[in-house]
Amino acid sequence: MNSIWELETFYRKRNIVIIGAGFSGLWTAISIKEKYPQKTVLIIERNTIPLGASTRNAGFACFGSLTEVIADSQKMGWEKTLELVKMRFEGLQKIRSYFKSNEIDFELSGGYEILNNSEPLQHLDTVNEKLKTITGLEQTYILNQEKIAEFGLGKSEFLIENPCEGSLHSGKLLQKLLEKCHELKIEFLFGTDVKTIDENPDEIKIHISENLAVEADKIIYCTNAFSSKFLEKEEIIPARGQILLTEPIDALKLRGTFHYDEGFYYFRNLGNRVLLGGGRNQDFKTEQTTDFETTEFLQKHLENFLREVILPGRDFKIALRWSGIMAFGSEKTPIVKQLSERQFCAVRLSGMGVALAPKIGEMMAEMISILI
């Protein structure tokens, strides 16, 4: 049994309870608390630190490669594609307005995409024209062949540069968001697993153990790939992204963030080390999982990619290997919606949580405002 002190403080009723302390959960809490400072907000996180994709990604500050924008426009149409790109672009701007670059190791080092066929280049002018109103640039994407040799890349026929993109330190960004939450008096229960949810006309009960439940007026699921337990009717497909990081490499030429093979491979320099992730298109079935593991097959594949594309003719050693879990669907539009009178969700960020989460937080604050 719990004491009266615990029940009237840590486990007392809140106006808003958010499940998940990743980027979407933290930005949602901040947006709600800034809009309604008098409301009480609690974030429940089952792990001791945020996991999933937020602390396990590659630290890209990006809003979409050329081939991704082309593919999305062909699948979803230009209206939805531009809306999504705009959300990502404005999300990155919001991060930079909240935190100093040196606080989160933000570097506007440029984003690049490697192409090995010329077909996407035929769409370059069209895409640049479409994105002018978002980025403010005549040319968001530029063909820059000279940098292929400058970066020491192999198996790379064309290189597209995007000067609006860069990199950041995901862990430091999460720490700054947590600091902002504490500043706003947003509360947390870390290491707490939500068992079941009961909704009735007067309130919602979040059961965290057999004999203990936290009550709330509204609940928001920010659980991304780990949402099947709560959102059985939504199309949320988990996708594991495996990553490796090299030891320091002398005279490393690589600078910036890079996409290859329509974004299925992504790499960057981390100081004088190389961080490489992806390749799940080599084994889609195995990588459709929420298990935090790395596989020998895919890790060897990534090492081979390092040898052939990123560091041809160079020796390297691997320092770290890890994986993160993303969430996808049949299209890339995130699911930000009201599920019932008292339940909401902001999930399925399609590997773009860094850029999307700040805007998703604003959307949820607006959505929930008419009911507060």
mmCIF file of C-alpha atoms in Angstrom:
data_model
loop_
_atom_site.group_PDB
_atom_site.id
_atom_site.type_symbol
_atom_site.label_atom_id
_atom_site.label_comp_id
_atom_site.label_asym_id
_atom_site.label_seq_id
_atom_site.Cartn_x
_atom_site.Cartn_y
_atom_site.Cartn_z
ATOM 1 C CA MET A 1 0.000 0.000 0.000
ATOM 2 C CA ASN A 2 1.121 3.551 -0.680
ATOM 3 C CA SER A 3 1.353 6.290 1.900
ATOM 4 C CA ILE A 4 -0.875 9.351 1.965
ATOM 5 C CA TRP A 5 2.233 11.438 1.117
ATOM 6 C CA GLU A 6 2.832 9.493 -2.099
ATOM 7 C CA LEU A 7 -0.828 9.456 -3.127
ATOM 8 C CA GLU A 8 -1.210 13.218 -2.659
ATOM 9 C CA THR A 9 1.991 14.148 -4.511
ATOM 10 C CA PHE A 10 3.596 11.768 -7.010
ATOM 11 C CA TYR A 11 0.414 9.822 -7.790
ATOM 12 C CA ARG A 12 -2.172 12.609 -7.517
ATOM 13 C CA LYS A 13 -4.584 13.444 -10.326
ATOM 14 C CA ARG A 14 -3.273 15.619 -13.200
ATOM 15 C CA ASN A 15 -4.977 17.551 -15.953
ATOM 16 C CA ILE A 16 -2.818 15.982 -18.660
ATOM 17 C CA VAL A 17 -0.819 12.748 -18.596
ATOM 18 C CA ILE A 18 1.571 12.038 -21.464
ATOM 19 C CA ILE A 19 2.875 8.517 -22.040
ATOM 20 C CA GLY A 20 6.426 8.585 -23.404
ATOM 21 C CA ALA A 21 9.337 10.924 -22.676
ATOM 22 C CA GLY A 22 10.946 10.999 -26.118
ATOM 23 C CA PHE A 23 11.062 14.053 -28.371
ATOM 24 C CA SER A 24 7.331 14.038 -29.144
ATOM 25 C CA GLY A 25 6.333 13.598 -25.493
ATOM 26 C CA LEU A 26 8.626 16.353 -24.228
ATOM 27 C CA TRP A 27 7.755 18.877 -26.940
ATOM 28 C CA THR A 28 4.038 18.134 -26.450
ATOM 29 C CA ALA A 29 4.326 18.723 -22.714
ATOM 30 C CA ILE A 30 6.244 21.966 -23.254
ATOM 31 C CA SER A 31 3.736 23.252 -25.821
ATOM 32 C CA ILE A 32 0.764 22.500 -23.554
ATOM 33 C CA LYS A 33 2.392 23.974 -20.456
ATOM 34 C CA GLU A 34 3.425 27.155 -22.278
ATOM 35 C CA LYS A 35 -0.117 27.575 -23.596
ATOM 36 C CA TYR A 36 -1.807 26.613 -20.308
ATOM 37 C CA PRO A 37 0.663 27.247 -17.467
ATOM 38 C CA GLN A 38 -2.003 26.647 -14.822
ATOM 39 C CA LYS A 39 -2.630 23.059 -15.967
ATOM 40 C CA THR A 40 -0.787 20.150 -14.368
ATOM 41 C CA VAL A 41 1.175 17.907 -16.756
ATOM 42 C CA LEU A 42 2.748 14.543 -15.929
ATOM 43 C CA ILE A 43 4.933 12.463 -18.243
ATOM 44 C CA ILE A 44 5.131 8.713 -17.600
ATOM 45 C CA GLU A 45 8.122 6.880 -19.074
ATOM 46 C CA ARG A 46 8.679 3.164 -18.632
ATOM 47 C CA ASN A 47 12.467 3.380 -18.951
ATOM 48 C CA THR A 48 15.021 5.134 -16.771
ATOM 49 C CA ILE A 49 15.836 7.379 -19.751
ATOM 50 C CA PRO A 50 13.878 8.007 -22.975
ATOM 51 C CA LEU A 51 14.448 5.175 -25.451
ATOM 52 C CA GLY A 52 12.978 4.182 -28.803
ATOM 53 C CA ALA A 53 14.425 6.480 -31.436
ATOM 54 C CA SER A 54 15.050 9.695 -29.498
ATOM 55 C CA THR A 55 18.285 8.623 -27.810
ATOM 56 C CA ARG A 56 19.192 6.045 -30.453
ATOM 57 C CA ASN A 57 19.143 7.998 -33.719
ATOM 58 C CA ALA A 58 21.966 9.389 -35.858
ATOM 59 C CA GLY A 59 21.603 13.017 -34.745
ATOM 60 C CA PHE A 60 20.483 14.382 -38.115
ATOM 61 C CA ALA A 61 18.867 17.822 -38.310
ATOM 62 C CA CYS A 62 17.227 17.200 -41.683
ATOM 63 C CA PHE A 63 13.881 17.692 -43.414
ATOM 64 C CA GLY A 64 14.099 15.426 -46.465
ATOM 65 C CA SER A 65 16.507 14.443 -49.221
ATOM 66 C CA LEU A 66 15.813 15.160 -52.896
ATOM 67 C CA THR A 67 14.789 11.594 -53.731
ATOM 68 C CA GLU A 68 12.626 11.390 -50.605
ATOM 69 C CA VAL A 69 10.726 14.538 -51.562
ATOM 70 C CA ILE A 70 10.301 13.243 -55.123
ATOM 71 C CA ALA A 71 9.065 9.842 -53.919
ATOM 72 C CA ASP A 72 6.679 11.380 -51.383
ATOM 73 C CA SER A 73 5.225 13.764 -53.972
ATOM 74 C CA GLN A 74 4.559 10.852 -56.300
ATOM 75 C CA LYS A 75 2.924 8.824 -53.532
ATOM 76 C CA MET A 76 1.093 11.459 -51.464
ATOM 77 C CA GLY A 77 0.827 14.400 -53.854
ATOM 78 C CA TRP A 78 2.550 17.756 -53.572
ATOM 79 C CA GLU A 79 0.135 19.292 -51.043
ATOM 80 C CA LYS A 80 0.763 16.666 -48.353
ATOM 81 C CA THR A 81 4.466 16.454 -49.171
ATOM 82 C CA LEU A 82 5.046 20.196 -48.845
ATOM 83 C CA GLU A 83 3.005 20.313 -45.644
ATOM 84 C CA LEU A 84 5.261 17.621 -44.186
ATOM 85 C CA VAL A 85 8.493 19.278 -45.360
ATOM 86 C CA LYS A 86 7.283 22.588 -43.912
ATOM 87 C CA MET A 87 6.608 20.966 -40.540
ATOM 88 C CA ARG A 88 10.093 19.466 -40.472
ATOM 89 C CA PHE A 89 11.796 22.676 -41.596
ATOM 90 C CA GLU A 90 9.937 24.798 -39.031
ATOM 91 C CA GLY A 91 10.592 22.170 -36.350
ATOM 92 C CA LEU A 92 14.338 22.539 -36.877
ATOM 93 C CA GLN A 93 14.014 26.322 -36.706
ATOM 94 C CA LYS A 94 12.138 26.011 -33.427
ATOM 95 C CA ILE A 95 14.907 23.858 -31.918
ATOM 96 C CA ARG A 96 17.444 26.521 -32.867
ATOM 97 C CA SER A 97 15.278 29.278 -31.380
ATOM 98 C CA TYR A 98 14.987 27.454 -28.034
ATOM 99 C CA PHE A 99 18.578 26.323 -27.576
ATOM 100 C CA LYS A 100 22.009 27.700 -28.403
ATOM 101 C CA SER A 101 24.017 25.720 -30.927
ATOM 102 C CA ASN A 102 26.781 24.910 -28.429
ATOM 103 C CA GLU A 103 24.217 23.554 -25.942
ATOM 104 C CA ILE A 104 23.120 20.787 -28.309
ATOM 105 C CA ASP A 105 26.221 20.556 -30.564
ATOM 106 C CA PHE A 106 24.202 21.862 -33.490
ATOM 107 C CA GLU A 107 26.221 22.305 -36.673
ATOM 108 C CA LEU A 108 24.794 23.666 -39.902
ATOM 109 C CA SER A 109 27.285 21.517 -41.781
ATOM 110 C CA GLY A 110 25.083 20.806 -44.774
ATOM 111 C CA GLY A 111 23.060 17.802 -45.816
ATOM 112 C CA TYR A 112 24.060 15.669 -48.797
ATOM 113 C CA GLU A 113 22.547 12.897 -50.867
ATOM 114 C CA ILE A 114 24.585 10.500 -52.967
ATOM 115 C CA LEU A 115 23.020 9.384 -56.249
ATOM 116 C CA ASN A 116 24.170 6.747 -58.690
ATOM 117 C CA ASN A 117 21.691 7.473 -61.452
ATOM 118 C CA SER A 118 20.695 10.729 -63.111
ATOM 119 C CA GLU A 119 16.903 10.302 -63.108
ATOM 120 C CA PRO A 120 16.274 12.348 -59.915
ATOM 121 C CA LEU A 121 18.254 15.252 -61.411
ATOM 122 C CA GLN A 122 15.449 15.718 -63.941
ATOM 123 C CA HIS A 123 13.179 16.747 -61.035
ATOM 124 C CA LEU A 124 15.687 19.137 -59.448
ATOM 125 C CA ASP A 125 14.252 22.393 -60.816
ATOM 126 C CA THR A 126 10.678 21.387 -60.015
ATOM 127 C CA VAL A 127 11.490 20.436 -56.427
ATOM 128 C CA ASN A 128 13.506 23.614 -55.868
ATOM 129 C CA GLU A 129 10.641 25.717 -57.182
ATOM 130 C CA LYS A 130 8.177 23.956 -54.861
ATOM 131 C CA LEU A 131 10.398 24.413 -51.777
ATOM 132 C CA LYS A 132 11.171 28.126 -52.342
ATOM 133 C CA THR A 133 8.327 29.272 -50.095
ATOM 134 C CA ILE A 134 9.513 26.962 -47.293
ATOM 135 C CA THR A 135 13.293 27.452 -47.239
ATOM 136 C CA GLY A 136 13.439 30.903 -48.842
ATOM 137 C CA LEU A 137 16.140 29.674 -51.236
ATOM 138 C CA GLU A 138 16.102 29.649 -55.026
ATOM 139 C CA GLN A 139 17.976 26.341 -54.844
ATOM 140 C CA THR A 140 17.429 24.173 -51.775
ATOM 141 C CA TYR A 141 19.129 21.268 -53.554
ATOM 142 C CA ILE A 142 22.330 21.873 -55.531
ATOM 143 C CA LEU A 143 24.384 19.475 -57.634
ATOM 144 C CA ASN A 144 27.919 19.697 -56.203
ATOM 145 C CA GLN A 145 30.237 17.245 -57.901
ATOM 146 C CA GLU A 146 33.465 18.743 -56.540
ATOM 147 C CA LYS A 147 32.736 17.601 -53.000
ATOM 148 C CA ILE A 148 32.724 13.903 -53.919
ATOM 149 C CA ALA A 149 36.528 13.946 -54.049
ATOM 150 C CA GLU A 150 36.747 16.485 -51.224
ATOM 151 C CA PHE A 151 34.918 14.088 -48.890
ATOM 152 C CA GLY A 152 36.823 11.056 -50.196
ATOM 153 C CA LEU A 153 33.663 9.173 -51.205
ATOM 154 C CA GLY A 154 33.579 6.034 -53.304
ATOM 155 C CA LYS A 155 30.817 4.581 -55.496
ATOM 156 C CA SER A 156 29.221 8.016 -55.778
ATOM 157 C CA GLU A 157 28.281 9.370 -59.204
ATOM 158 C CA PHE A 158 26.352 12.495 -58.163
ATOM 159 C CA LEU A 159 26.245 14.539 -54.960
ATOM 160 C CA ILE A 160 23.301 16.777 -54.044
ATOM 161 C CA GLU A 161 23.927 19.431 -51.384
ATOM 162 C CA ASN A 162 21.317 21.029 -49.104
ATOM 163 C CA PRO A 163 22.773 23.990 -47.139
ATOM 164 C CA CYS A 164 19.794 24.127 -44.732
ATOM 165 C CA GLU A 165 20.557 20.841 -42.946
ATOM 166 C CA GLY A 166 23.037 19.813 -40.284
ATOM 167 C CA SER A 167 23.594 17.681 -37.220
ATOM 168 C CA LEU A 168 23.095 17.794 -33.476
ATOM 169 C CA HIS A 169 23.693 15.763 -30.314
ATOM 170 C CA SER A 170 20.407 13.957 -29.599
ATOM 171 C CA GLY A 171 21.292 13.222 -25.977
ATOM 172 C CA LYS A 172 22.121 16.857 -25.232
ATOM 173 C CA LEU A 173 18.915 18.012 -26.949
ATOM 174 C CA LEU A 174 16.899 15.639 -24.753
ATOM 175 C CA GLN A 175 18.692 16.916 -21.659
ATOM 176 C CA LYS A 176 17.878 20.524 -22.579
ATOM 177 C CA LEU A 177 14.237 19.577 -23.192
ATOM 178 C CA LEU A 178 14.109 17.887 -19.774
ATOM 179 C CA GLU A 179 15.567 21.026 -18.197
ATOM 180 C CA LYS A 180 12.894 23.100 -19.946
ATOM 181 C CA CYS A 181 10.207 20.736 -18.651
ATOM 182 C CA HIS A 182 11.455 21.089 -15.081
ATOM 183 C CA GLU A 183 11.567 24.866 -15.509
ATOM 184 C CA LEU A 184 7.890 24.762 -16.527
ATOM 185 C CA LYS A 185 7.078 22.470 -13.581
ATOM 186 C CA ILE A 186 6.198 19.499 -15.760
ATOM 187 C CA GLU A 187 6.449 16.360 -13.635
ATOM 188 C CA PHE A 188 7.788 12.888 -14.395
ATOM 189 C CA LEU A 189 7.458 9.268 -13.387
ATOM 190 C CA PHE A 190 10.441 7.457 -14.913
ATOM 191 C CA GLY A 191 10.827 3.692 -14.735
ATOM 192 C CA THR A 192 7.043 3.344 -14.683
ATOM 193 C CA ASP A 193 5.216 1.007 -17.040
ATOM 194 C CA VAL A 194 1.585 1.693 -17.934
ATOM 195 C CA LYS A 195 -0.401 -1.533 -17.596
ATOM 196 C CA THR A 196 -3.927 -0.611 -18.647
ATOM 197 C CA ILE A 197 -6.098 2.452 -19.282
ATOM 198 C CA ASP A 198 -9.678 2.895 -18.099
ATOM 199 C CA GLU A 199 -11.763 5.777 -19.418
ATOM 200 C CA ASN A 200 -15.083 6.871 -17.915
ATOM 201 C CA PRO A 201 -17.231 10.006 -18.331
ATOM 202 C CA ASP A 202 -15.516 11.870 -15.478
ATOM 203 C CA GLU A 203 -11.836 10.944 -15.817
ATOM 204 C CA ILE A 204 -9.293 8.480 -17.107
ATOM 205 C CA LYS A 205 -7.327 6.047 -14.963
ATOM 206 C CA ILE A 206 -3.778 5.029 -15.869
ATOM 207 C CA HIS A 207 -2.981 1.802 -14.045
ATOM 208 C CA ILE A 208 0.740 1.504 -13.273
ATOM 209 C CA SER A 209 0.525 -1.488 -10.947
ATOM 210 C CA GLU A 210 -2.103 -3.905 -9.669
ATOM 211 C CA ASN A 211 -3.151 -1.589 -6.858
ATOM 212 C CA LEU A 212 -2.111 1.842 -8.109
ATOM 213 C CA ALA A 213 -3.531 4.173 -10.744
ATOM 214 C CA VAL A 214 -2.955 7.816 -11.641
ATOM 215 C CA GLU A 215 -6.050 9.755 -12.646
ATOM 216 C CA ALA A 216 -6.174 12.416 -15.353
ATOM 217 C CA ASP A 217 -8.568 14.551 -17.348
ATOM 218 C CA LYS A 218 -6.809 13.741 -20.642
ATOM 219 C CA ILE A 219 -4.114 11.342 -21.779
ATOM 220 C CA ILE A 220 -1.780 11.654 -24.785
ATOM 221 C CA TYR A 221 0.120 8.699 -26.229
ATOM 222 C CA CYS A 222 3.571 9.685 -27.503
ATOM 223 C CA THR A 223 4.786 6.116 -27.740
ATOM 224 C CA ASN A 224 5.612 5.975 -31.483
ATOM 225 C CA ALA A 225 6.692 2.428 -32.456
ATOM 226 C CA PHE A 226 5.676 1.075 -29.050
ATOM 227 C CA SER A 227 2.024 2.018 -29.476
ATOM 228 C CA SER A 228 0.449 -1.319 -30.401
ATOM 229 C CA LYS A 229 -0.448 -1.924 -26.761
ATOM 230 C CA PHE A 230 -2.615 1.209 -26.741
ATOM 231 C CA LEU A 231 -3.483 1.936 -30.387
ATOM 232 C CA GLU A 232 -4.498 -1.366 -31.928
ATOM 233 C CA LYS A 233 -6.499 0.228 -34.749
ATOM 234 C CA GLU A 234 -3.747 2.528 -36.032
ATOM 235 C CA GLU A 235 -1.297 1.564 -38.768
ATOM 236 C CA ILE A 236 2.038 1.672 -36.930
ATOM 237 C CA ILE A 237 4.835 -0.513 -38.264
ATOM 238 C CA PRO A 238 8.021 -0.696 -36.176
ATOM 239 C CA ALA A 239 11.322 -0.399 -38.013
ATOM 240 C CA ARG A 240 14.678 -0.997 -36.368
ATOM 241 C CA GLY A 241 17.596 1.139 -37.448
ATOM 242 C CA GLN A 242 21.012 -0.337 -36.732
ATOM 243 C CA ILE A 243 23.990 1.974 -36.264
ATOM 244 C CA LEU A 244 27.743 1.708 -35.832
ATOM 245 C CA LEU A 245 30.401 4.250 -34.862
ATOM 246 C CA THR A 246 34.080 4.052 -35.749
ATOM 247 C CA GLU A 247 37.100 4.848 -33.643
ATOM 248 C CA PRO A 248 38.757 8.212 -34.496
ATOM 249 C CA ILE A 249 40.144 8.329 -38.035
ATOM 250 C CA ASP A 250 43.211 10.412 -38.880
ATOM 251 C CA ALA A 251 42.616 13.190 -41.424
ATOM 252 C CA LEU A 252 38.958 12.278 -41.918
ATOM 253 C CA LYS A 253 37.647 14.212 -44.925
ATOM 254 C CA LEU A 254 33.943 13.635 -44.291
ATOM 255 C CA ARG A 255 31.961 16.680 -43.065
ATOM 256 C CA GLY A 256 28.174 16.889 -42.886
ATOM 257 C CA THR A 257 25.189 14.541 -42.937
ATOM 258 C CA PHE A 258 24.642 12.127 -45.820
ATOM 259 C CA HIS A 259 21.876 9.992 -47.302
ATOM 260 C CA TYR A 260 22.386 7.147 -49.770
ATOM 261 C CA ASP A 261 20.009 4.826 -51.626
ATOM 262 C CA GLU A 262 16.850 6.910 -51.024
ATOM 263 C CA GLY A 263 17.770 7.383 -47.361
ATOM 264 C CA PHE A 264 18.067 3.708 -46.459
ATOM 265 C CA TYR A 265 21.675 4.493 -45.529
ATOM 266 C CA TYR A 266 22.616 7.558 -43.526
ATOM 267 C CA PHE A 267 25.987 8.642 -42.216
ATOM 268 C CA ARG A 268 27.831 11.632 -40.809
ATOM 269 C CA ASN A 269 31.043 12.627 -39.159
ATOM 270 C CA LEU A 270 31.020 12.843 -35.378
ATOM 271 C CA GLY A 271 34.176 14.850 -34.920
ATOM 272 C CA ASN A 272 36.791 12.635 -36.565
ATOM 273 C CA ARG A 273 34.678 9.481 -36.294
ATOM 274 C CA VAL A 274 32.106 8.111 -38.748
ATOM 275 C CA LEU A 275 28.575 7.277 -37.625
ATOM 276 C CA LEU A 276 26.706 5.042 -40.062
ATOM 277 C CA GLY A 277 23.218 3.596 -39.875
ATOM 278 C CA GLY A 278 20.541 1.930 -41.968
ATOM 279 C CA GLY A 279 20.522 -0.867 -44.496
ATOM 280 C CA ARG A 280 17.218 -2.294 -43.250
ATOM 281 C CA ASN A 281 16.109 -2.639 -46.880
ATOM 282 C CA GLN A 282 18.525 -5.594 -47.004
ATOM 283 C CA ASP A 283 16.391 -7.490 -44.466
ATOM 284 C CA PHE A 284 13.005 -5.774 -44.050
ATOM 285 C CA LYS A 285 11.332 -8.696 -42.284
ATOM 286 C CA THR A 286 13.936 -9.040 -39.530
ATOM 287 C CA GLU A 287 14.127 -5.280 -38.979
ATOM 288 C CA GLN A 288 10.355 -4.922 -38.527
ATOM 289 C CA THR A 289 10.703 -5.292 -34.766
ATOM 290 C CA THR A 290 10.794 -3.445 -31.436
ATOM 291 C CA ASP A 291 13.749 -5.497 -30.161
ATOM 292 C CA PHE A 292 16.850 -3.445 -29.359
ATOM 293 C CA GLU A 293 19.418 -5.743 -30.910
ATOM 294 C CA THR A 294 22.020 -5.670 -33.648
ATOM 295 C CA THR A 295 22.424 -8.502 -36.127
ATOM 296 C CA GLU A 296 25.672 -9.887 -37.444
ATOM 297 C CA PHE A 297 24.347 -9.870 -41.012
ATOM 298 C CA LEU A 298 23.435 -6.183 -41.071
ATOM 299 C CA GLN A 299 26.443 -5.011 -39.081
ATOM 300 C CA LYS A 300 28.776 -6.748 -41.550
ATOM 301 C CA HIS A 301 26.802 -5.192 -44.387
ATOM 302 C CA LEU A 302 27.276 -1.726 -42.852
ATOM 303 C CA GLU A 303 30.988 -2.356 -42.394
ATOM 304 C CA ASN A 304 31.237 -3.259 -46.077
ATOM 305 C CA PHE A 305 29.396 -0.037 -46.947
ATOM 306 C CA LEU A 306 31.998 1.851 -44.899
ATOM 307 C CA ARG A 307 34.812 0.246 -46.890
ATOM 308 C CA GLU A 308 33.278 0.797 -50.316
ATOM 309 C CA VAL A 309 31.510 4.153 -50.063
ATOM 310 C CA ILE A 310 32.645 6.223 -47.058
ATOM 311 C CA LEU A 311 36.240 5.181 -46.384
ATOM 312 C CA PRO A 312 37.561 3.503 -49.538
ATOM 313 C CA GLY A 313 41.143 2.391 -49.028
ATOM 314 C CA ARG A 314 41.155 3.409 -45.355
ATOM 315 C CA ASP A 315 41.494 1.265 -42.247
ATOM 316 C CA PHE A 316 38.979 1.631 -39.428
ATOM 317 C CA LYS A 317 37.885 0.039 -36.185
ATOM 318 C CA ILE A 318 34.350 -0.080 -34.791
ATOM 319 C CA ALA A 319 33.915 1.504 -31.351
ATOM 320 C CA LEU A 320 30.163 1.138 -30.755
ATOM 321 C CA ARG A 321 27.116 -0.628 -32.189
ATOM 322 C CA TRP A 322 23.479 0.027 -31.258
ATOM 323 C CA SER A 323 19.940 0.185 -32.633
ATOM 324 C CA GLY A 324 16.887 2.417 -32.368
ATOM 325 C CA ILE A 325 13.231 1.789 -33.151
ATOM 326 C CA MET A 326 11.276 3.982 -35.569
ATOM 327 C CA ALA A 327 7.625 3.843 -36.647
ATOM 328 C CA PHE A 328 6.295 3.921 -40.205
ATOM 329 C CA GLY A 329 3.031 3.471 -42.069
ATOM 330 C CA SER A 330 1.816 3.324 -45.652
ATOM 331 C CA GLU A 331 2.516 7.060 -45.872
ATOM 332 C CA LYS A 332 4.759 9.391 -43.893
ATOM 333 C CA THR A 333 2.157 11.715 -42.421
ATOM 334 C CA PRO A 334 2.288 11.409 -38.616
ATOM 335 C CA ILE A 335 -0.789 10.345 -36.667
ATOM 336 C CA VAL A 336 -1.857 13.316 -34.518
ATOM 337 C CA LYS A 337 -5.477 12.834 -33.547
ATOM 338 C CA GLN A 338 -8.150 12.523 -30.897
ATOM 339 C CA LEU A 339 -9.010 8.882 -30.196
ATOM 340 C CA SER A 340 -11.888 9.341 -27.745
ATOM 341 C CA GLU A 341 -13.265 12.033 -25.474
ATOM 342 C CA ARG A 342 -10.212 11.832 -23.189
ATOM 343 C CA GLN A 343 -7.529 10.072 -25.263
ATOM 344 C CA PHE A 344 -5.188 11.506 -27.904
ATOM 345 C CA CYS A 345 -2.062 10.393 -29.741
ATOM 346 C CA ALA A 346 0.963 11.848 -31.526
ATOM 347 C CA VAL A 347 2.827 8.927 -33.092
ATOM 348 C CA ARG A 348 4.365 7.456 -36.280
ATOM 349 C CA LEU A 349 7.108 9.966 -37.029
ATOM 350 C CA SER A 350 8.689 7.951 -39.872
ATOM 351 C CA GLY A 351 12.268 8.449 -38.723
ATOM 352 C CA MET A 352 11.921 12.257 -38.582
ATOM 353 C CA GLY A 353 11.186 12.745 -34.884
ATOM 354 C CA VAL A 354 13.930 15.316 -34.309
ATOM 355 C CA ALA A 355 12.417 17.716 -36.836
ATOM 356 C CA LEU A 356 8.724 16.838 -36.510
ATOM 357 C CA ALA A 357 8.301 16.685 -32.733
ATOM 358 C CA PRO A 358 8.431 20.466 -32.060
ATOM 359 C CA LYS A 359 5.564 21.083 -34.492
ATOM 360 C CA ILE A 360 3.620 18.005 -33.406
ATOM 361 C CA GLY A 361 3.727 19.379 -29.859
ATOM 362 C CA GLU A 362 2.136 22.610 -31.082
ATOM 363 C CA MET A 363 -0.535 20.686 -33.007
ATOM 364 C CA MET A 364 -1.453 18.657 -29.951
ATOM 365 C CA ALA A 365 -1.626 21.753 -27.738
ATOM 366 C CA GLU A 366 -4.079 23.304 -30.229
ATOM 367 C CA MET A 367 -6.095 20.090 -30.545
ATOM 368 C CA ILE A 368 -6.474 19.627 -26.841
ATOM 369 C CA SER A 369 -7.157 23.326 -26.151
ATOM 370 C CA ILE A 370 -10.842 23.216 -27.036
ATOM 371 C CA LEU A 371 -11.331 20.528 -24.417
ATOM 372 C CA ILE A 372 -9.403 22.093 -21.538
#
